XYZ file of N, CA, C and O in Angstrom:
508
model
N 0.836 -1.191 0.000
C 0.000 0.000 0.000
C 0.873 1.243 0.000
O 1.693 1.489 0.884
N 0.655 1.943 -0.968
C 1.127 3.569 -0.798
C 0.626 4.588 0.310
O -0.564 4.670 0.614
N 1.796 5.495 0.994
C 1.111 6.371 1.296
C 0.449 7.306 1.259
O 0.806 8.287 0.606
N -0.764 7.279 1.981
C -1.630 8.914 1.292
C -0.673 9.933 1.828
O -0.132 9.830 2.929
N -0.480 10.999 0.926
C -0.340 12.242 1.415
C -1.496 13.323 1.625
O -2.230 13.755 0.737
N -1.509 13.625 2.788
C -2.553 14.093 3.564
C -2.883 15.834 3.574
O -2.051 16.705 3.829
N -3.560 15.933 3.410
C -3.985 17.672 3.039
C -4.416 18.491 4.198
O -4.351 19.718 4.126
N -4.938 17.774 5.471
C -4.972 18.026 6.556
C -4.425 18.967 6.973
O -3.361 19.045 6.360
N -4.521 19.847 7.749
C -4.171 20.674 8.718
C -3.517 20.302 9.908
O -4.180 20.248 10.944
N -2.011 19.971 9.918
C -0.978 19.883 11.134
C -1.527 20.419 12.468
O -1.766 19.874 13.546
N -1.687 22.180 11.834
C -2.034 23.027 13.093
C -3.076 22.523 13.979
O -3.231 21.587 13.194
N -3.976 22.265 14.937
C -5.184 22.568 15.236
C -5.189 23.608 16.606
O -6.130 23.484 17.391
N -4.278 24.490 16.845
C -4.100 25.477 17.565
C -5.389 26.627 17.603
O -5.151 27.718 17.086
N -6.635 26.414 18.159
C -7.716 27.375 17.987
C -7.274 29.102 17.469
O -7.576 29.896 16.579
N -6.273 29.018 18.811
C -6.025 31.073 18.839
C -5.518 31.249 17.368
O -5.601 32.419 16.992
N -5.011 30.372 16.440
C -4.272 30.817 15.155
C -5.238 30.815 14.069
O -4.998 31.301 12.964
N -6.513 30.171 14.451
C -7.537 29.373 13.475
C -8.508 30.868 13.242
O -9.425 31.043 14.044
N -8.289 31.880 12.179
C -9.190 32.572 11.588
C -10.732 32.356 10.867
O -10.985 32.041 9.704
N -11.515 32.601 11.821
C -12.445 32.055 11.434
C -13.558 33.299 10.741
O -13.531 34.517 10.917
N -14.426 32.538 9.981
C -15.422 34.180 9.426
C -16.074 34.858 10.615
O -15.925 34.479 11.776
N -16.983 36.138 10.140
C -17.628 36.448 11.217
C -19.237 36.143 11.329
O -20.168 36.749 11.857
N -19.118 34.799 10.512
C -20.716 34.345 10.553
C -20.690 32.918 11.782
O -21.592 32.393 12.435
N -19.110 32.638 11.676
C -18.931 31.860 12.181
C -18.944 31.922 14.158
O -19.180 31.092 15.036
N -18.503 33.562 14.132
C -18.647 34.344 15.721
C -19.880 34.444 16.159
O -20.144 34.267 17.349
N -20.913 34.781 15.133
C -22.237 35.132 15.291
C -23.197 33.337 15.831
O -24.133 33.163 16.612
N -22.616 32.608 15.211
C -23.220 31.443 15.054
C -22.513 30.701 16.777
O -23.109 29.757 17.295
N -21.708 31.083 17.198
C -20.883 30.922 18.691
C -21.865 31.065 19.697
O -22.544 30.479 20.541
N -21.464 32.638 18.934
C -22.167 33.698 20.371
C -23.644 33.169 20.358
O -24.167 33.564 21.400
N -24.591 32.393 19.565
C -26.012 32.527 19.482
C -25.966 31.292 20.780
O -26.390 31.367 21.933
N -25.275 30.168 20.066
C -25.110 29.293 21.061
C -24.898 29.482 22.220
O -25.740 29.167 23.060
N -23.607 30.099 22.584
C -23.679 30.626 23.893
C -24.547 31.298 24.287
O -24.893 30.714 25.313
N -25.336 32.398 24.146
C -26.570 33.075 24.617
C -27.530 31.863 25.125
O -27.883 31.572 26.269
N -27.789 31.338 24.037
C -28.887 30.681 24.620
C -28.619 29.792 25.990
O -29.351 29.725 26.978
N -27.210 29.054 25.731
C -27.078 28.111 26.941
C -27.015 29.235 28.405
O -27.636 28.815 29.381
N -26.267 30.671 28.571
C -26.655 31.390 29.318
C -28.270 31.270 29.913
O -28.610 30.642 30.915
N -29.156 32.062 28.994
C -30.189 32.127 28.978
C -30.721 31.120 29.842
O -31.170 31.297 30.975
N -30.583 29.515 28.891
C -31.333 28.307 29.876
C -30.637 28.414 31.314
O -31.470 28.261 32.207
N -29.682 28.576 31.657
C -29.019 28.484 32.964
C -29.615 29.994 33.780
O -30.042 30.094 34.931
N -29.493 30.858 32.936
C -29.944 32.606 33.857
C -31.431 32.173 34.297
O -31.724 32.497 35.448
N -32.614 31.354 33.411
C -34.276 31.168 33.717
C -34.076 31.078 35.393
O -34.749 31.685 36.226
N -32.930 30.122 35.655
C -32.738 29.109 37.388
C -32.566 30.677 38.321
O -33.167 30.861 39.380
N -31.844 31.480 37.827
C -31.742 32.586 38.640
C -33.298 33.856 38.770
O -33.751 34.499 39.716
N -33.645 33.750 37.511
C -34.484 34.707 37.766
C -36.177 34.558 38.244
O -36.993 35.389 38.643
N -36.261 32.914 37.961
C -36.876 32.369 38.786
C -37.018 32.070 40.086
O -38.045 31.815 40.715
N -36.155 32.110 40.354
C -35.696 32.120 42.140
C -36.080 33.646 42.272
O -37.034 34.058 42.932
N -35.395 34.251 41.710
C -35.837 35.540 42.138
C -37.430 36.457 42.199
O -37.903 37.297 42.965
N -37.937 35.708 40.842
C -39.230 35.868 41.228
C -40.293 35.249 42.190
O -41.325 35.838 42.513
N -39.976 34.137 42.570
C -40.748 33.052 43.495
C -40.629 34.161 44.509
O -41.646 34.785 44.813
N -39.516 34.442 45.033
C -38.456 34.737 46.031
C -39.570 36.494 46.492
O -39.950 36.794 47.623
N -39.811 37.296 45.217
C -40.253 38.599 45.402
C -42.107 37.979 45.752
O -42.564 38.300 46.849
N -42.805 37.341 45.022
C -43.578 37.076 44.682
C -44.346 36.021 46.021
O -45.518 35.645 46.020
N -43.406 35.744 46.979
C -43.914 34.988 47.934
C -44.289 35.676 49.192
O -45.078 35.259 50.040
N -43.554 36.892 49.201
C -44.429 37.994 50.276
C -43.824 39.407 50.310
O -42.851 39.837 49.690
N -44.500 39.920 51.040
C -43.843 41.701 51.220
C -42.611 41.561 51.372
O -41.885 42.091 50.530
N -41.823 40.588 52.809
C -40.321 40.911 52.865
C -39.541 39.848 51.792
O -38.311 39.794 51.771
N -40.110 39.280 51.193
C -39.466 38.577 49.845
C -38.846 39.629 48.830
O -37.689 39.814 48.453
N -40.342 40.397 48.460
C -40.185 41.392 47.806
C -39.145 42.143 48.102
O -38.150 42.057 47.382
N -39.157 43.156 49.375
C -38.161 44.094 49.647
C -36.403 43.446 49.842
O -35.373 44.120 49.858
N -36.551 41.872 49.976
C -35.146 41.401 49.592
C -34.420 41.194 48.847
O -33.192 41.137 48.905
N -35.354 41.009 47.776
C -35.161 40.878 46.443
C -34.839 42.356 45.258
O -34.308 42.315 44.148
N -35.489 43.776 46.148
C -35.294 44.795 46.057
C -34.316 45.043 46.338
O -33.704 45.640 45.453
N -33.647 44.826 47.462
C -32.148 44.978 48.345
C -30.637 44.599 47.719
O -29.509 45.008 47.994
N -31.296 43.338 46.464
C -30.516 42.199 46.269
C -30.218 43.089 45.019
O -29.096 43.367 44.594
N -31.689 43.575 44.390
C -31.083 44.439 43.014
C -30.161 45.291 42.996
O -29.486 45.411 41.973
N -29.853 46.280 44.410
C -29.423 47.953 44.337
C -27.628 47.266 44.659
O -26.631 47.968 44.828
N -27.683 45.624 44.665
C -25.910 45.631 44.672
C -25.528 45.490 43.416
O -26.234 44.909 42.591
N -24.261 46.056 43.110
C -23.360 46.299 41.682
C -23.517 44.744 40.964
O -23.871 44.540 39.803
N -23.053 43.435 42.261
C -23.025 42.262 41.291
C -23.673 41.740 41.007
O -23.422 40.687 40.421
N -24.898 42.153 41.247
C -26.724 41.403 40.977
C -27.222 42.500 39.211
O -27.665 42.176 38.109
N -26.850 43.695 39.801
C -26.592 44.396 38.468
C -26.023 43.810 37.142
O -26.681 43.630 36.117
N -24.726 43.543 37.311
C -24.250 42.927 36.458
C -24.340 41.838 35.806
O -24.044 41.804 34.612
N -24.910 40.382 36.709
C -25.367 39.715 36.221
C -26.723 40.038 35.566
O -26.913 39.603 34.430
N -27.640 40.728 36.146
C -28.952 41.072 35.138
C -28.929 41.742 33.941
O -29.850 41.767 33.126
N -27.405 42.518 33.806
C -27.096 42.934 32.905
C -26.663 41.751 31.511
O -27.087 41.732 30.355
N -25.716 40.898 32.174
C -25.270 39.933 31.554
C -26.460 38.976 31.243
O -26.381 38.194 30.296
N -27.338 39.026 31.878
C -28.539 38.085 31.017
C -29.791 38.569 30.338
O -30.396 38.024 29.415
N -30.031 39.543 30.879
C -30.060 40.933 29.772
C -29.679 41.168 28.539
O -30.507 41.377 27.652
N -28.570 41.164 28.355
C -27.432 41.169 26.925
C -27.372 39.559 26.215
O -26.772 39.460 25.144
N -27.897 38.515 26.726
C -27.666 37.485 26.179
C -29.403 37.090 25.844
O -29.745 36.073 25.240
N -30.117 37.872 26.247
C -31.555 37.793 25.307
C -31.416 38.910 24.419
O -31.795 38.911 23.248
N -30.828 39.913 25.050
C -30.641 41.214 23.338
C -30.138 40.241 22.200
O -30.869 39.742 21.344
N -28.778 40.049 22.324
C -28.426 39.373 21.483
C -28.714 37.919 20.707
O -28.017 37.459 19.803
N -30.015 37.256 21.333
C -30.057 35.898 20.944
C -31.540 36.178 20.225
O -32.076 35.505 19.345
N -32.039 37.408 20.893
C -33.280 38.009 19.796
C -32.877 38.509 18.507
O -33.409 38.265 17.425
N -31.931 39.198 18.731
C -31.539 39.744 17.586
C -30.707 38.823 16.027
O -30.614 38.967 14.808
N -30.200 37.744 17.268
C -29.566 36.704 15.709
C -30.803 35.593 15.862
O -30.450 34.493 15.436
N -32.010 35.619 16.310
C -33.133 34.614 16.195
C -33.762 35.159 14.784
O -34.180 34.548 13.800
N -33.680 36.309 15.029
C -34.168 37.307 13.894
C -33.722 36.842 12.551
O -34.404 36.273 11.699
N -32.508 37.165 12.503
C -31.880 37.202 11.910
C -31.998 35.800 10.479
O -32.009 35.721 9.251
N -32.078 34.724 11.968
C -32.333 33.338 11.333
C -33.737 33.207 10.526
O -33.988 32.692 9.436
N -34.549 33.863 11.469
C -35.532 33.724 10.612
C -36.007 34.695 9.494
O -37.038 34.403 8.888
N -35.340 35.811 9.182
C -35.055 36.035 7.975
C -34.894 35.478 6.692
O -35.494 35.558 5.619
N -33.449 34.617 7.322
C -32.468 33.735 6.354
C -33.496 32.743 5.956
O -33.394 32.308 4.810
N -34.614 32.242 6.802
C -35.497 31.035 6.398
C -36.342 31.555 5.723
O -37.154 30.739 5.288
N -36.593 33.019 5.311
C -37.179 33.447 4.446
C -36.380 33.017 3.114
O -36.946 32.298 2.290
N -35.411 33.345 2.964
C -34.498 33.229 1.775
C -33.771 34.248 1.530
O -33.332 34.560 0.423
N -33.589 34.882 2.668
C -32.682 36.579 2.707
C -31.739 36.386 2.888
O -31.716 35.651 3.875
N -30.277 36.677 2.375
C -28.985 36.999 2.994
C -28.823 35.400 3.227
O -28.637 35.103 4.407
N -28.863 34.238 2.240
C -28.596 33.447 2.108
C -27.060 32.909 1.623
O -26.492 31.840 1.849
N -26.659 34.031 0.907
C -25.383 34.096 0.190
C -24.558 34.470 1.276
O -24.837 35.173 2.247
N -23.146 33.707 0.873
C -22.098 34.511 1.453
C -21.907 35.581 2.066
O -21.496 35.781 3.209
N -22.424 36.715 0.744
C -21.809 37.926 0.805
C -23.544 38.703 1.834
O -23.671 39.721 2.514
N -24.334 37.828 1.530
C -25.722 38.641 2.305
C -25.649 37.794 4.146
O -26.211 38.089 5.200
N -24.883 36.927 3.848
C -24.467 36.020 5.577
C -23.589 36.957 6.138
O -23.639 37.221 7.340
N -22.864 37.432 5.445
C -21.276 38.203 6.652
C -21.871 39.483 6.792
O -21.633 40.109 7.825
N -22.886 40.161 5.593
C -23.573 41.481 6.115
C -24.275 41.350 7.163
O -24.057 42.136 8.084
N -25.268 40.366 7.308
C -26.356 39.950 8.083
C -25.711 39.995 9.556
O -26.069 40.614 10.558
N -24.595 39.089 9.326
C -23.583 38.620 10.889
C -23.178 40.006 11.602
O -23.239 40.290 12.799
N -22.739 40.798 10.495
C -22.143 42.330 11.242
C -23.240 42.959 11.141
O -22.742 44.023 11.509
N -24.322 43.230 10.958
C -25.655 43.796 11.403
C -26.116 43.276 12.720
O -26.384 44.057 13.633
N -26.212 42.043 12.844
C -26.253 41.323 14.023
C -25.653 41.586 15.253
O -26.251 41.471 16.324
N -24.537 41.921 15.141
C -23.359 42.656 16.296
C -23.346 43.992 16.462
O -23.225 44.331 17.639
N -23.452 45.095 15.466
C -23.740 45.765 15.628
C -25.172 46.260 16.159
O -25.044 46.885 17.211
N -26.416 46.160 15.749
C -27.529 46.229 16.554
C -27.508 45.736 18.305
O -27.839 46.354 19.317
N -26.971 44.380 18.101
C -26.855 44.037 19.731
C -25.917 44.745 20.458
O -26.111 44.700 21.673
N -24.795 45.494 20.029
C -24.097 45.989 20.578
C -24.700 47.203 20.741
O -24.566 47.537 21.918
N -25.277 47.985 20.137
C -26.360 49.009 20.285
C -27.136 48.781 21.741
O -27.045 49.701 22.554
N -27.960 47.496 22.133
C -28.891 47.762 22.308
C -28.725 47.004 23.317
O -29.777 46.691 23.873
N -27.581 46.505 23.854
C -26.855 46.131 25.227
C -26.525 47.185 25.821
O -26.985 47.445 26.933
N -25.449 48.190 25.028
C -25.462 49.363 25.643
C -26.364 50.364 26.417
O -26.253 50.819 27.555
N -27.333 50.573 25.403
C -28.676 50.798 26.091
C -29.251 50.424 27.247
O -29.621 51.133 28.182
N -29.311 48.910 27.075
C -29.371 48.146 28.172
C -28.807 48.363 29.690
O -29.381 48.239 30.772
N -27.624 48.691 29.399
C -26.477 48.787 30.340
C -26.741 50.151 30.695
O -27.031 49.981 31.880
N -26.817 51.050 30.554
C -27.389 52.713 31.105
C -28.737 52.166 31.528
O -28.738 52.276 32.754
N -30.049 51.557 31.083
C -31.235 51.355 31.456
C -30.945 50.581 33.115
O -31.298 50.992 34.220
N -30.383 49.672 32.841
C -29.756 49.078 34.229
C -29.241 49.345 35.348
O -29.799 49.110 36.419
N -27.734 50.042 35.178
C -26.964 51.158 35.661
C -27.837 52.352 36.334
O -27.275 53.352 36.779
């Protein structure tokens, strides 16, 4: 038997691996969402938590006005901005929009840009 010579990629070093930016968009969606399913456990607690009596409520009030309860609501906050915004997006594409290449990498940087918009927002609304 001869040997194949192999066309493969030696490297598989991620940090060197340039990837598109439909390919970031398609990450980050994933990640949002798995956030998301994991943030429901928190903000559910938190609503049971307000929702089970007056001093529930006002603890849960108490719990908001600290910086790191902020931030996380911020952070799950920003991971429904953004997982609305590339849900969108998808279902666009299942229209038959921005199916191409060149209408996917526009779509992807529309995608980031709007959410980055509207996290920010977010983040002063919060703040």
């Amino acid at each position: 038997m001869k040997a194949v010579k192999s066309q493969r990629p030696v490297n598989l070093d991620l940090r060197t691996i340039k990837l598109p930016v439909t390919a970031y968009t398609s990450i980050l969606h994933r990640i949002s969402g798995v956030v998301l399913f994991l943030g429901i456990v928190v903000l559910l607690s938190w609503l049971d938590k307000s929702l089970s009596s007056e001093e529930g409520f006002e603890q849960v009030k108490g719990y908001l006005a600290s910086p790191l309860v902020k931030l996380v609501a911020w952070g799950l906050v920003s991971a429904l901005l953004y997982h609305l915004v590339a849900g969108v997006r998808h279902l666009i594409m299942d229209m038959g929009i921005g199916e191409t290449l060149e209408g996917g990498t526009k779509g992807s940087k529309i995608v980031i840009g709007v959410s980055v918009a509207l996290i920010l927002l977010s983040g002063v609304w919060i703040w």
